[in-house]
Coordinates of C-alpha atoms and ligand atoms in Angstrom, one line a residue:
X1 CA 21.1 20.1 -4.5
X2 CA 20.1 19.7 -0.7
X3 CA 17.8 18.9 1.6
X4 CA 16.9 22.8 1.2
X5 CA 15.4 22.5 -2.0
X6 CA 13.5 19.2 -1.0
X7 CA 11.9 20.8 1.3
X8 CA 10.7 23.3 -1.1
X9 CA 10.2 21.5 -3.7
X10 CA 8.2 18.9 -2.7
X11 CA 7.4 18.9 1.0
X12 CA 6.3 22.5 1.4
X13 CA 4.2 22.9 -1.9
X14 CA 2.5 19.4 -0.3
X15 CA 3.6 16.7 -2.4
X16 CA 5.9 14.7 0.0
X17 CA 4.4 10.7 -0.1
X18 CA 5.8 10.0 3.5
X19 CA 7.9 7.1 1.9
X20 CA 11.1 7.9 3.4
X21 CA 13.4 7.3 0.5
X22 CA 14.8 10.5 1.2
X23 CA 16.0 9.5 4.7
X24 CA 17.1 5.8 3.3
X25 CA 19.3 7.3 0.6
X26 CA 21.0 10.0 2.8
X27 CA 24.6 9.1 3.2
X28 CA 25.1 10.8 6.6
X29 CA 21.6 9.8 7.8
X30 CA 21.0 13.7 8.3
X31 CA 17.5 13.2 7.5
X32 CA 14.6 12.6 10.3
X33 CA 11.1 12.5 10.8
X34 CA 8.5 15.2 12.4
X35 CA 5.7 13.4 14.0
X36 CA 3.4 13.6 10.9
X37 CA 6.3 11.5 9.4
X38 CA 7.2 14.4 7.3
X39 CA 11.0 14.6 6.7
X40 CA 13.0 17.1 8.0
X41 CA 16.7 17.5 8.4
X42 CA 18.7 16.5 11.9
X43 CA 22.1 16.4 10.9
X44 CA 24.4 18.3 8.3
X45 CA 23.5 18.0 4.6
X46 CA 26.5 17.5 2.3
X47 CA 24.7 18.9 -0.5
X48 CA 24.7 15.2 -2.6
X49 CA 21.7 15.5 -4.2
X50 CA 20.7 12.2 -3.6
X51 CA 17.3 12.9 -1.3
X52 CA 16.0 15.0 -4.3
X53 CA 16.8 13.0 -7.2
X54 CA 15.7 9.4 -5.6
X55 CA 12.3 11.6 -4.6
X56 CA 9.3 11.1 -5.7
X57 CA 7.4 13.4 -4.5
X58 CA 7.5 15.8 -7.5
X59 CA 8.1 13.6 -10.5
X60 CA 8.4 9.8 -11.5
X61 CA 8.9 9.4 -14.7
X62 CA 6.5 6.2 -15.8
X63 CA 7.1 6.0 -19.2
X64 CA 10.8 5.6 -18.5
X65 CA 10.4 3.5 -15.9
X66 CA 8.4 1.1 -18.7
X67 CA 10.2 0.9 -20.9
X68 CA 13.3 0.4 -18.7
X69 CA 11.0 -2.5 -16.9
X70 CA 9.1 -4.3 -19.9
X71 CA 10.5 -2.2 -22.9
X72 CA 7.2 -0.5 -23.8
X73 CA 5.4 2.6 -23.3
X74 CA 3.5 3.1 -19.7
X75 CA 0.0 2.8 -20.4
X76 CA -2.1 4.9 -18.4
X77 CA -5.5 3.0 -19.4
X78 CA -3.8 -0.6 -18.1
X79 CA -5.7 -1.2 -14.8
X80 CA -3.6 -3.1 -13.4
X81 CA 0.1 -2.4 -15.3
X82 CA 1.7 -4.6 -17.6
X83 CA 2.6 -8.1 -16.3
X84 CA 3.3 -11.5 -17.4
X85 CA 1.2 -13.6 -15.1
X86 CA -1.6 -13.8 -12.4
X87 CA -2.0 -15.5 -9.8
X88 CA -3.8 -17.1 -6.7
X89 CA -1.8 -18.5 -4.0
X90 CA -0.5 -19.0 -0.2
X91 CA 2.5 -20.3 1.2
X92 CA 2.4 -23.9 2.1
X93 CA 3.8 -23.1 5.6
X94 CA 0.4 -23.0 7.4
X95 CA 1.5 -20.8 10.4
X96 CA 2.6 -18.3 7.7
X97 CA -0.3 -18.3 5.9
X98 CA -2.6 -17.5 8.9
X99 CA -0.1 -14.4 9.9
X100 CA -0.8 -12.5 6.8
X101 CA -3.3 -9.6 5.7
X102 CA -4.7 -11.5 2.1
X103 CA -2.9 -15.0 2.3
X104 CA 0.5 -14.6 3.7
X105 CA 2.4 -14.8 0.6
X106 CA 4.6 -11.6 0.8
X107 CA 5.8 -13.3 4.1
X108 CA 6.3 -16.7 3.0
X109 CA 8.1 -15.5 0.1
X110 CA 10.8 -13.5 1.9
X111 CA 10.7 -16.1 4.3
X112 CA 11.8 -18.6 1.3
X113 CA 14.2 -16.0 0.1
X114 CA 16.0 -15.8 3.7
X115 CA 15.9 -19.6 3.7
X116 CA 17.8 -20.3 0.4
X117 CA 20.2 -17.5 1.3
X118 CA 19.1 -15.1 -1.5
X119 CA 18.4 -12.6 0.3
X120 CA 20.3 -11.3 4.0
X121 CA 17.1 -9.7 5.1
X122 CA 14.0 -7.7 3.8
X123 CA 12.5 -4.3 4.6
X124 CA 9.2 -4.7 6.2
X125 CA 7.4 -2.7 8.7
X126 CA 7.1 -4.5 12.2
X127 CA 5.9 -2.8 15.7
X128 CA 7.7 0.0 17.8
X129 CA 8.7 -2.1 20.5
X130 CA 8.8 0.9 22.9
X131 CA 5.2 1.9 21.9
X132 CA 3.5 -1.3 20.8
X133 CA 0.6 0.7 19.2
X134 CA 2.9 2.5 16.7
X135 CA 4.6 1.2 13.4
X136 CA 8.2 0.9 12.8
X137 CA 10.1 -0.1 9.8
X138 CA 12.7 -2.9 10.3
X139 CA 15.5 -4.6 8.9
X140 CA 14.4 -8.1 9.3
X141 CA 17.1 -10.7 8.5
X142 CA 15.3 -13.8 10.7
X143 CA 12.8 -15.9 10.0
X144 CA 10.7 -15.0 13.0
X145 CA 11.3 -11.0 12.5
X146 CA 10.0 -11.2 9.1
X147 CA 6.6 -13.5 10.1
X148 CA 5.9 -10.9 12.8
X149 CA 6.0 -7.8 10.7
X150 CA 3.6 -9.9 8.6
X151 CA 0.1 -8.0 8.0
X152 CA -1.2 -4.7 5.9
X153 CA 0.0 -1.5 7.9
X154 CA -3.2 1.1 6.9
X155 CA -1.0 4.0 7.6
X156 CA 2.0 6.2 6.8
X157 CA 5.3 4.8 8.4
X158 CA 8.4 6.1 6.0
X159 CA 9.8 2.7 6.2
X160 CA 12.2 3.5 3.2
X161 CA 14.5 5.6 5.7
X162 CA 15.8 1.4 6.7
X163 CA 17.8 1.9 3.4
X164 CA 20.5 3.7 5.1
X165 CA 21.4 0.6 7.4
X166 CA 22.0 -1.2 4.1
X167 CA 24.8 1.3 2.9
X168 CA 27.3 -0.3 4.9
X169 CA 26.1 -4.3 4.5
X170 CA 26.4 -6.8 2.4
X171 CA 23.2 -7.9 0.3
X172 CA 21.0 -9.1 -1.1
X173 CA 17.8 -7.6 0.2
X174 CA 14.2 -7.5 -0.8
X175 CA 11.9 -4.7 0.0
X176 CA 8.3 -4.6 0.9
X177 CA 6.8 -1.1 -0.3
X178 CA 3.8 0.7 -1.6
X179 CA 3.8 2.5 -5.2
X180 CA 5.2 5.0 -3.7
X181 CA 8.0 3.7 -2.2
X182 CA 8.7 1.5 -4.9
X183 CA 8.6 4.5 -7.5
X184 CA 11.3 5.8 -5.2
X185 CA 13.4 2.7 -5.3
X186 CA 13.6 2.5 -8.8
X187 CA 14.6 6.3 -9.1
X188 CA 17.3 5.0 -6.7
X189 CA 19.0 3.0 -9.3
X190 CA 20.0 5.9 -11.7
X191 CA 21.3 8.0 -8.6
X192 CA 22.8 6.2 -6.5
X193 CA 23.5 2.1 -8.5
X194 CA 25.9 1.0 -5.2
X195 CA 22.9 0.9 -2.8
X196 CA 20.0 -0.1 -5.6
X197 CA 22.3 -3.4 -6.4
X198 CA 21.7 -4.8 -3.5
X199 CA 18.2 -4.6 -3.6
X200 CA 17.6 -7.6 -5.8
X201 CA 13.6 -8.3 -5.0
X202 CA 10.8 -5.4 -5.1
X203 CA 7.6 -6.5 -3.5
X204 CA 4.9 -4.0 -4.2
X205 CA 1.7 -4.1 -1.9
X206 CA -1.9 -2.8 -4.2
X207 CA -2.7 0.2 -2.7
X208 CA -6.1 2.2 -2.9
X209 CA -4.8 4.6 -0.5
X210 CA -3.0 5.2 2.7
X211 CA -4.4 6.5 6.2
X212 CA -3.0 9.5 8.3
X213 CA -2.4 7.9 12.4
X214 CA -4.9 9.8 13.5
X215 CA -7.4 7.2 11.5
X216 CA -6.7 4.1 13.9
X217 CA -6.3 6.2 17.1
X218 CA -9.3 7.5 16.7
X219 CA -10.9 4.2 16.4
X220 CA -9.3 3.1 19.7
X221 CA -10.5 6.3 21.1
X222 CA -13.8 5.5 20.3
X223 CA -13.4 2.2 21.3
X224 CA -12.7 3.3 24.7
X225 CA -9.1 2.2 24.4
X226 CA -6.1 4.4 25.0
X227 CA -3.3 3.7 23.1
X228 CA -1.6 3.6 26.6
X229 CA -3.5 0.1 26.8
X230 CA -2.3 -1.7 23.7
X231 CA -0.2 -3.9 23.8
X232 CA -0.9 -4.8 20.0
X233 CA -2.6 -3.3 17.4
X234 CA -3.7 -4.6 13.8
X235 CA -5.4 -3.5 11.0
X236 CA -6.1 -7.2 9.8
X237 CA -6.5 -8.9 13.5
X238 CA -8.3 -11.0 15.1
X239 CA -8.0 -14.0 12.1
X240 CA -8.5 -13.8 8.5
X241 CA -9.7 -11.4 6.8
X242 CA -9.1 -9.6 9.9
X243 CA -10.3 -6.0 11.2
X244 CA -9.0 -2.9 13.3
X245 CA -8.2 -5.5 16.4
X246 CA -6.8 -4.8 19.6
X247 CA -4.5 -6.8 22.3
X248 CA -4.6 -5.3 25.4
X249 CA -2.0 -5.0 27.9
X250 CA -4.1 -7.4 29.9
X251 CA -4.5 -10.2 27.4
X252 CA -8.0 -9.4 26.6
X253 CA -8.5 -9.1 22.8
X254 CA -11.1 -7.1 21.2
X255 CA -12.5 -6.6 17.7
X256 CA -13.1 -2.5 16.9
X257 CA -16.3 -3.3 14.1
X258 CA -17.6 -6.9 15.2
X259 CA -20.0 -6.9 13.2
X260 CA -18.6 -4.9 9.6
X261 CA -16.0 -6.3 7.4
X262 CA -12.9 -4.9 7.4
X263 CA -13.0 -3.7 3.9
X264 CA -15.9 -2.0 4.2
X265 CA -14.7 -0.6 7.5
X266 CA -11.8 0.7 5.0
X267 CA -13.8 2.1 2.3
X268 CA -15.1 5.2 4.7
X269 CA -11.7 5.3 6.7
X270 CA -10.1 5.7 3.8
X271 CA -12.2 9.0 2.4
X272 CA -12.0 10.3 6.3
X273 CA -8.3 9.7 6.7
X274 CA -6.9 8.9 3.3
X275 CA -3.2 11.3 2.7
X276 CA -3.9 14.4 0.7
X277 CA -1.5 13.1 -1.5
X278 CA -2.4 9.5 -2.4
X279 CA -5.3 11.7 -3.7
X280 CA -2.9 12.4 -7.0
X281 CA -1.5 9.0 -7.4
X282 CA -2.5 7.0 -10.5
X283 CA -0.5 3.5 -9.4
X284 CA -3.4 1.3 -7.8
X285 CA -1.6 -1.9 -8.5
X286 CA 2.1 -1.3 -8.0
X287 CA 3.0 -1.5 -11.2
X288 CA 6.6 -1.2 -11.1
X289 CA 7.3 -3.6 -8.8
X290 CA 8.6 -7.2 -9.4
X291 CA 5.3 -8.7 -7.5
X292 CA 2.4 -6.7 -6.9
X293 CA 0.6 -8.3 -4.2
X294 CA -3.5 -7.8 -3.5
X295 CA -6.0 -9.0 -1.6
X296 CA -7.7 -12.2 -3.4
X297 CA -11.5 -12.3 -2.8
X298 CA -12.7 -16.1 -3.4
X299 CA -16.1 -14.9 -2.3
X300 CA -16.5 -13.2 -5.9
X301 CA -16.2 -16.2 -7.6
X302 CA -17.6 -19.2 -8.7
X303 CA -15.6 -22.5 -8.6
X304 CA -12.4 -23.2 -8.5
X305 CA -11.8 -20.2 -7.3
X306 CA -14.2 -19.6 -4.6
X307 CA -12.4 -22.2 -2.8
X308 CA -9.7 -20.1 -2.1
X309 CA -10.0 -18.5 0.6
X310 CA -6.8 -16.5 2.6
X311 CA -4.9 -16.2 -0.6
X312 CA -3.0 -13.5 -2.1
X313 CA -3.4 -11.8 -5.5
X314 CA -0.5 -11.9 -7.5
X315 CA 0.9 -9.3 -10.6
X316 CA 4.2 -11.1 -11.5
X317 CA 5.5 -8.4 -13.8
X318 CA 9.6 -8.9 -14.2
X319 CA 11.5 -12.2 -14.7
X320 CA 13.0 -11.2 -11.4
X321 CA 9.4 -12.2 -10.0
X322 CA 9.0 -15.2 -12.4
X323 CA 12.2 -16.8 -11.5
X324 CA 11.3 -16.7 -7.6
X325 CA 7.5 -17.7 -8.0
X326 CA 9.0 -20.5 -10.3
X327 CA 11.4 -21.8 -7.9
X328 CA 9.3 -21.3 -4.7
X329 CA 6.9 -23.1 -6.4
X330 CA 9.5 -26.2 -7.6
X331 CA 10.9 -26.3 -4.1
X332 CA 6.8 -26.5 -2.3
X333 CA 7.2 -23.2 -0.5
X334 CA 4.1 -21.8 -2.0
X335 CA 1.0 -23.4 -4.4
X336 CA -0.3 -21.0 -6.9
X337 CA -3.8 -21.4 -9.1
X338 CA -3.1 -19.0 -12.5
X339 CA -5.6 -16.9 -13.1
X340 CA -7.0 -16.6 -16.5
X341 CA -7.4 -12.6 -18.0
X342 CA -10.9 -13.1 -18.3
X343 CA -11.4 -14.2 -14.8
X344 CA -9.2 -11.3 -13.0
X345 CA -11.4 -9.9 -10.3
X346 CA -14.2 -7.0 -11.1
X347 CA -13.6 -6.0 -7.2
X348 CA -10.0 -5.2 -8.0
X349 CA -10.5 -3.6 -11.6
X350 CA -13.0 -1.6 -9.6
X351 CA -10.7 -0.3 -7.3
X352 CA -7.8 0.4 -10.1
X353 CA -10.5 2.4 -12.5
X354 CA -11.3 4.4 -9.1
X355 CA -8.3 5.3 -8.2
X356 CA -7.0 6.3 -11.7
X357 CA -9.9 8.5 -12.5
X358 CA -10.0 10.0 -9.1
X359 CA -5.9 10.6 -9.5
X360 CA -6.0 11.8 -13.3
X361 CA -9.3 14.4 -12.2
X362 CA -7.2 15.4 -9.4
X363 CA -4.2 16.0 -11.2
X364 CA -6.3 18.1 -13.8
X365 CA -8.4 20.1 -11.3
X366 CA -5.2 20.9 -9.7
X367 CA -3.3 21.4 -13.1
X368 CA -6.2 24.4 -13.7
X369 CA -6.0 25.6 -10.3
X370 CA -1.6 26.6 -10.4
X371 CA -1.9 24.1 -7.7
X372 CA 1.6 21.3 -7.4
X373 CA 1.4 18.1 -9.0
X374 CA 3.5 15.2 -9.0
X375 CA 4.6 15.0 -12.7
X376 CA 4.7 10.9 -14.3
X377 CA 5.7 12.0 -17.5
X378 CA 2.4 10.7 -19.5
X379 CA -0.8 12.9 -21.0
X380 CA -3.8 12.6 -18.7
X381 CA -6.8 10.9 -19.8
X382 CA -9.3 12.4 -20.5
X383 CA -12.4 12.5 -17.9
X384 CA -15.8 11.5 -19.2
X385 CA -19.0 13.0 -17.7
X386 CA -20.0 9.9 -15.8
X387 CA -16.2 9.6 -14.5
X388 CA -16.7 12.9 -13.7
X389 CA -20.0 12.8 -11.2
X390 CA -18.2 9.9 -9.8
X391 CA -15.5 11.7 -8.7
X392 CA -17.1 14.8 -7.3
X393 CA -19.3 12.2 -5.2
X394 CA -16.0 10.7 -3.7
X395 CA -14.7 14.5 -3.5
X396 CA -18.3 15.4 -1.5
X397 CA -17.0 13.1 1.7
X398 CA -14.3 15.6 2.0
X399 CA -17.1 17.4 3.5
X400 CA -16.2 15.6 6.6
X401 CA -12.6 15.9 7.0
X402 CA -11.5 18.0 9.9
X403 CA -10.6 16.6 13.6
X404 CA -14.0 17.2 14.8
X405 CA -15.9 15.7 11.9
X406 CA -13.6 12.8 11.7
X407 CA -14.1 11.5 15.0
X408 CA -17.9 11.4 15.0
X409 CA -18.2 9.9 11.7
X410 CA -15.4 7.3 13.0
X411 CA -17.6 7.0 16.6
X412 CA -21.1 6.3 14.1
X413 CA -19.1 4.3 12.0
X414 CA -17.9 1.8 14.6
X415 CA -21.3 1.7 16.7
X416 CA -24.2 0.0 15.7
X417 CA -26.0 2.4 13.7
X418 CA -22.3 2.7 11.5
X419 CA -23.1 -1.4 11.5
X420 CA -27.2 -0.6 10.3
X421 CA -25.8 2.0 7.4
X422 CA -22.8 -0.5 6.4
X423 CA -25.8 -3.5 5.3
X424 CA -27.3 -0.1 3.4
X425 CA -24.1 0.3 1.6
X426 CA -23.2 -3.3 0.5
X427 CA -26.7 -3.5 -0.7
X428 CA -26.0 -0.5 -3.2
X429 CA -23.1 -2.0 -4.3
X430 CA -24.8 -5.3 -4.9
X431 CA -27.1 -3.4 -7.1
X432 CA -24.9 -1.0 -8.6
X433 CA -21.4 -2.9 -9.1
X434 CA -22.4 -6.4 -9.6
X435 CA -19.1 -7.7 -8.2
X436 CA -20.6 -11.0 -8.2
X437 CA -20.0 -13.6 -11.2
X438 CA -16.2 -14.0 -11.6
Ligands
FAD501 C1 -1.8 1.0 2.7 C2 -2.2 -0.2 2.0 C3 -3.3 -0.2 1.1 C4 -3.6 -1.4 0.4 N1 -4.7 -1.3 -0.5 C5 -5.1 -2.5 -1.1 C6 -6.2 -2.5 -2.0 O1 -6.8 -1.4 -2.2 N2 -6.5 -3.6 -2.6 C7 -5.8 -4.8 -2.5 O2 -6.1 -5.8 -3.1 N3 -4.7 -4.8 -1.6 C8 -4.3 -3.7 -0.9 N4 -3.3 -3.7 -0.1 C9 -2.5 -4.9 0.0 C10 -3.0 -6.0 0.9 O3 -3.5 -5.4 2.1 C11 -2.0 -7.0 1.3 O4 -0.9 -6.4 1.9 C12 -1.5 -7.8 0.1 O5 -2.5 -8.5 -0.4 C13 -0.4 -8.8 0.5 O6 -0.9 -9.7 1.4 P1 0.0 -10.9 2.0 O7 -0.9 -11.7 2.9 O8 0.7 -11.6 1.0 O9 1.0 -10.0 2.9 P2 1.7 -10.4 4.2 O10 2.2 -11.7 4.2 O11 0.8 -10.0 5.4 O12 2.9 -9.3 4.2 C14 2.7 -8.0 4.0 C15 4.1 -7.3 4.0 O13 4.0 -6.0 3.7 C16 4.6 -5.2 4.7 N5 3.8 -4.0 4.9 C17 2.7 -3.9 5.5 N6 2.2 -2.6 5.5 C18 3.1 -1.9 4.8 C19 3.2 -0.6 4.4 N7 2.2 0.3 4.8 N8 4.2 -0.1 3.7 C20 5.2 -1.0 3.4 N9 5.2 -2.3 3.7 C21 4.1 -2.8 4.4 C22 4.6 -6.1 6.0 O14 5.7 -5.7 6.8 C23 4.8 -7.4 5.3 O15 6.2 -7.7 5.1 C24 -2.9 -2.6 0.7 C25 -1.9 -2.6 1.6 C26 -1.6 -1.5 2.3 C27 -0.4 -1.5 3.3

């Protein structure tokens, strides 16, 4: 068992997630990162085993992990997983609020946490101080480190590999992660209990998919902004609900798509630049986390809701989750609004159907092809034809994938005409999605 057969296992045959659990869990932190964030070994490997088993890359067994969680099967029809509770909320700490991507909630929760003394610090991703245009994953344990790593980071940082600066400290910690990485944390408590103990709170962000680098260097490129420049880069800047903004050394702040909103911005980036393999994941809402956290859009609903703007979704799935949204809520560090089943979002249900047909129809064509596949340890659904001509639509935009391709359809897409084709596109999903009516 080393780092040997990780790398043939799972990273060579293509089905590494980038999450850096590997890299967290190593106990002689022999494991590194290429540039594409790909891991790869720099110091000796002892031969522990625990890089492969706490992977998962290859295999994550969901039904296990259910009925470990909520003591039931996994359900690969659920949407959006199996949890208690939903809800709508922000933290009351107004400067908080306005920091985050949806509504600031993941932040003003850990920031309660550290408060209280329940946890000694969180995982969260922050900048690279040394080059303030890159992503770096952080061991925040104040208040004001945990605020600034606040926001949605649209692309791969292995921010798991932070773990191994826990191995020798004291917790409790929380940790911010996508399905991924939180798939990987929870194979971490049957391999290696010490260091999964003293993670007490999982956080899980929604996650459609994640971006290669390339995707928001490019936009600066075409921006006629080298990284150089930055001083600051966001994918939710420039106030709420944000976009691809810019600071520049100089001060001067600039919005990359003016005139598109950042979702819709995302929707392309995400076929252009979107990892090869969050193409087979089936885990839209992070559904083994304690807290799945989503964007909240009040402009799909009707009252009350539409009145909440800059909030966060919430999936409170364990009673790890309910007892901190209960007491952050008892002690005013957040307001929450329930949201009733027949009133969860169509935007988000969308999204979840999307990405588990696309995953499951990947997983299959791959299946028939000899190609690898991740294994969760559940039958695939089947595909109807409909599901089907969807999915070979979304496959067609792999059509422009490449360096070259990518970086016109990123210059069209943040020029004017990308602005003219955008109003084209929300009108056919007015039309043809009816998001409208919640
Ligand atoms: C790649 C990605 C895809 C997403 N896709 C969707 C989607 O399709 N639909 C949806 O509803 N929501 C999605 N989200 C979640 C959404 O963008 C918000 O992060 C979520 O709603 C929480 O908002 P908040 O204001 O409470 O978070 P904040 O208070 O801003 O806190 C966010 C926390 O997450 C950490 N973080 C940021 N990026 C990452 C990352 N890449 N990996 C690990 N930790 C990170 C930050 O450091 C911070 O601690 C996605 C997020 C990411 C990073």
């Amino acid at each position: 068992m080393s780092f040997k057969l990780l790398h043939y296992d799972v990273i060579e045959p293509g089905l590494c997630a980038r999450c850096g659990v590997c890299a967290g869990v190593c106990p002689t932190k022999a494991i590194g990162f290429d540039c594409r964030s790909y891991p790869r070994l720099v110091g000796k490997c002892t031969n522990c085993g625990y890089c492969n088993h706490s992977c998962p890359g290859a295999e994550v067994d969901f039904n296990a992990l259910s009925k470990e969680l909520f003591g039931r099967n996994y359900d690969p029809h659920s949407l959006l997983g199996t949890q208690e509770q939903m809800f709508v909320g922000y933290p009351t700490d107004e400067a908080i609020r306005r920091e985050g991507a949806s509504g600031g909630l993941t932040t003003g929760l850990l920031a309660y946490l550290l408060k209280t003394d329940r946890i000694k610090g969180a995982v969260v991703i922050g900048h690279d101080p040394d080059k303030p245009w890159q992503f770096k994953s952080v061991l925040a344990t104040s208040r004001e480190q945990i605020v600034s790593a606040a926001k949605s980071k649209y692309c791969i940082v292995p921010s798991m590999s932070v773990l191994a600066d826990l191995h020798k400290k004291e917790g409790p910690f929380a940790v911010v992660g996508l399905p991924c990485q939180v798939h990987g944390l929870r194979k971490i408590a049957a391999v290696y209990p010490k260091l999964a103990n003293k993670i007490k709170y999982i956080f899980g962000l929604y996650c459609h998919y994640n971006m290669e680098k390339d995707a928001y260097l490019n936009a600066l490129k075409t921006s006629g902004i080298a990284p150089g420049q930055v001083a600051q880069f966001q994918f939710r800047g420039g106030g709420w609900p944000g976009g691809f903004w810019a600071k520049l050394a100089d001060g001067t702040e600039k919005m990359l798509h003016p005139s598109i909103l950042y979702k819709d911005v995302m929707s392309i980036m995400l076929r252009l630049y979107g990892a090869e393999r969050c193409f087979m994941c089936t885990d839209a809402a992070n559904d083994f986390a304690d807290l799945g956290m989503g964007d909240f859009w009040a402009t799909d609903y009707k009252k009350p809701f539409s009145e909440l703007t800059s909030c966060t979704l919430v999936s409170q799935r364990t009673a790890t989750g309910r007892d901190l949204l209960n007491s952050a809520v008892d002690d005013g560090a957040v307001k929450l609004y329930e949201l009733p089943a027949e009133r969860y979002s169509k935007r988000i249900l969308n999204y979840c159907h999307e990405k588990k047909i696309e995953g499951h129809a990947n997983l299959r064509r791959r299946r028939a092809k000899s190609l690898p596949v991740p294994d969760y340890h559940y039958d695939l659904p089947a595909i109807n034809v409909r599901q089907r001509l969807t999915v070979e639509f979304y496959r067609s935009t792999r059509l422009l994938r490449g360096p070259r391709r990518q970086r016109v359809a990123t210059h069209i897409l943040f020029s004017p005409l990308g602005s003219i084709l955008n109003q084209i596109n929300q009108l056919r999903k007015k039309l043809f999605l009816g998001l409208e009516g919640n």
